[in-house]
Amino acid sequence: MGLRFDQPLWLLVALLALPMALLALRWLHAMSRSRAWSAIVLRALVLALIAGALAGAAAVRTTERLAVIAVVDVSESVRRFAELGLTEDGRRMSAPEAARRWIERASEQMGPDDMVGVVIFDGSRLAVRAPSRSAPTDLNLDVRMTEGANIEEALRFAAAIAPPDTTRRLVLLSDGGQTAGDALRAAQELARAGSPTPIDVAPIRYEVRQETIVESVDAPPQSTEASTVTVRVELRATDEASGVLRLLLDGRPVATEGDAEGRGRPVAFGPGRRVELFRVPLPPGRVHRFEAIYEPDIGPDGAPIGDTIAANNRGEAFTITPGRGAALVIDGVSGGDPAGAGRVLARALERAGLEVDVVSPAAAPGDALSLEAYDLVVLQNVSAAELDRRTQSLLAAYVHDMGGGLVMTGGRDSFGAGGWKGTPVERVLPVLLDLPEQLVQPSAAIMIVIDSSGSMSWRVMGGARTQQDVANEGAALAILSMDKQDLVGVIEFNTTSSVVVPLGPNTNPERSAARVRSIASGGGTNMYPPLRVAGDMLDGVDAQVKHVILLSDGVSVGSPSQGFRYASEMLARGITVSSIAVGDMADAETLAEIARQGGGEFYRVHDPTILPRIFLREIDIVRKPLIREGLFSPVITPSGSALTLGLPRPAPPLGGLVLTQARPAPGVVVAMQTPGGEPVLAHWSVGLGRVAAYTSDAHRWGEQWLGWEGFQQIWTAVARTIARPPASRDFALSVEEEGDELLVRMDATDDEGRPLDLLTVPGVVYAPDGTRQTIRLSQTGPGSYAARVRAPGAGNYVVTLAPRLGDQALSPVVGGVSRATSPGLRRLRSNEALLERVAEASGGRVLRFDRPEEATLFDRSNVRPVRASTPVWPLLVAWCLAFFLLDVGTRRVAWDRLITREVAGELARMASAAAKGRGGNPAATSGAL
């Protein structure tokens, strides 16, 4: 045991004791020598303890406690290619199951002080078991996160979760097929760390011998309208292969030379590569998707010839053309019905020269490439609950980064009344959905009662998120969508219950949402007491709507009649109750009856991922006070807006609107408003795009506008002003695949064909999973710019560039590429060489995956004991406080007077007299007897 100081310079503070002692001898001359020196010593001890605490004193000891962290590869290549034998019931053993058995068998040798932890990884990493002394049983390793395999990130994460007072060893179970990062670099750095970490490897070996892959499908990222492009399809086979290669354009077969009916082109080749070229005329439209499909021939034995896995037999590409303006109307009025009232606005946009598609909210595009096909998107009376959070973020990015136009129209399910408060879309609107306090009084009081029992920790659909995570997120989004004047409270319950957010005004929704997101699972299920507490908290509050949302995934203790009684009593007091049953184990019958007795809605949820949408739907009931119905005459403001320029006046009356207020930001134009000043039509520019808000509607409230000539004029102006302008032809964008990266290149010329130099070219790359990466292209030659970006997964990558020449913004450039298959599925054999280098660089060993009993994980022969340090400054602070009190006491209390000779003699006499008195009493008592 030793002592270490993290910042030893602070120890110099202790030197102040010397001058302090000299001064004290002069100042304390009136005290006795013993009292003065005791004060000096105590003050010196206080200074020494302060110096030690400031210097970061820590007790250091050497320990041989061993923590073994298993790092398990669960990427797609391991799952698909590894042949790991059969289970007891005769089915093929999955890679996660084989890894679980390996860890359990190899851990049978662990000692009483040994610890085992488990980290799984693919493109992400997750700790499924923190280092613990218990045996690793019942591990769930079958979790899918993101595409790819990042071994470096997983190794660093595993080393970081090992307890600091243990010697650590990592054991890597993988095929070595990394698609991102540098595992060898991580191994070398961990070996050079203060506490070297050996990495044992257990290679998961495989080699696919008969396989044909669609290696790539290449099409020009950009092209002119109605032109002919060349699509290049590259195939690779490990053995002789034969089959048919078909090319689809926007889902329809492409007729090629010798294949007028689009049945496909026969190919026979291998082993090696084969390139096929297709000349394809482009039809009208902005985005053209190509899909190449290889279908192997069937041999005499009934098996495909030269192919075993169908997942890598497809590839995609796309080409973007300027095209004629196209608009998408997401119709929340009539759900996309061709004969419904929602078609009125679509027909006005068509007369303005746009090609218009009308879809229901359920059919709204969910990826960047699908949105890129449109220059304008109209949200017509669409509730936020009808579009998931990813689609909402995508709409905001479509405007800000991709230069698209967005219009939100009013209705009973739009703007604040539709729950758009707190969403990504709200941030790009030219109006605020929070109203001034004088317009809206506290309209709702909501209590959310949420289950936090142990069963809520079950993972959702094999992913990394638990039911608790999804439920917490749904409740948090509901809170963020509420107004600051609303009242909100949250209770979590398991065996007991606690108030997470006390019922009160929603003045800090971000803080309340953060508290809800921190709710953790554990314990049993007892929901009736917290249900009653929620009702009691809502009693007496001043709100137009009082509502309870109850969520549970299990069967509660206690009698269901309690819940029925509490719900009916609350309804009698003006409080409604809705309930949500999550999963197959929930007591749906009881929860449904609670909702019926409470006058609310019941939701039966098997897929927890839709919980956020249900929470938002429930919160929608409090948004209706944001609607004002009744005739009013809109006022055209003197703003000079292009949307109302030359509009016939006066405008006919409107029958209602959703209340908002103009965003106090530069560039916001309120073109039309109510006589009271609330916005009716407002617009502004956001990033590369433009957004307009029309708070009335184009059917019910706007009935008198439909025959007015200004109605068509307004929507023609919207089509010309808000929709994205045609792309510039002075920029050529190309995107090429290189390993797990994309090479983005742009060539820029002016109107006369001369190179444009010294441009600033920032951009955004949208991955297939909706994530975005920012890039900045650097100039590589005259008018040429390039950058690289990671692209580990398969699918469509959309690139948006926003070039600038000095302070002048130029036309945005949009293009992209489609990866046929993920890099992990292109690699048809395990990379054992990489794993062996990782073991060698870190001082680890190569173990056998098929012999877990031979894996001596807890052997300490090649691991060094670690010096563990425990901070002792908290103890020093406690002693400092104790000695400081003694220091004050010795200077304030004249204790030295109690030890003078006179006091000592007097105490001796008193003690002698007391002893004599005690001795005489027994003698007197005896004589009396």
mmCIF file of C-alpha atoms in Angstrom, residues 89 267 303 390 403 413 490 509 556-557 593 602 619 664 691 704 715 765:
data_model
loop_
_atom_site.group_PDB
_atom_site.id
_atom_site.type_symbol
_atom_site.label_atom_id
_atom_site.label_comp_id
_atom_site.label_asym_id
_atom_site.label_seq_id
_atom_site.Cartn_x
_atom_site.Cartn_y
_atom_site.Cartn_z
ATOM 1 C CA ASP A 89 -33.262 -29.889 -31.849
ATOM 2 C CA VAL A 267 -25.052 -14.400 -68.356
ATOM 3 C CA ALA A 303 -29.756 -26.106 -56.209
ATOM 4 C CA ARG A 390 -37.545 10.157 -38.362
ATOM 5 C CA GLY A 403 -33.294 23.112 -50.699
ATOM 6 C CA ASP A 413 -55.078 18.433 -36.804
ATOM 7 C CA VAL A 490 -45.394 12.096 -14.361
ATOM 8 C CA PRO A 509 -40.312 20.899 -20.962
ATOM 9 C CA SER A 556 -50.760 -5.681 -11.372
ATOM 10 C CA VAL A 557 -50.976 -6.918 -7.809
ATOM 11 C CA GLU A 593 -62.131 -1.625 -18.470
ATOM 12 C CA PHE A 602 -57.760 2.031 -24.673
ATOM 13 C CA ILE A 619 -52.016 14.761 -26.063
ATOM 14 C CA PRO A 664 -39.632 37.001 -34.327
ATOM 15 C CA VAL A 691 -41.270 27.339 -45.908
ATOM 16 C CA GLN A 704 -65.706 31.020 -49.693
ATOM 17 C CA TRP A 715 -51.202 28.839 -54.913
ATOM 18 C CA VAL A 765 -24.596 13.117 -46.871
#
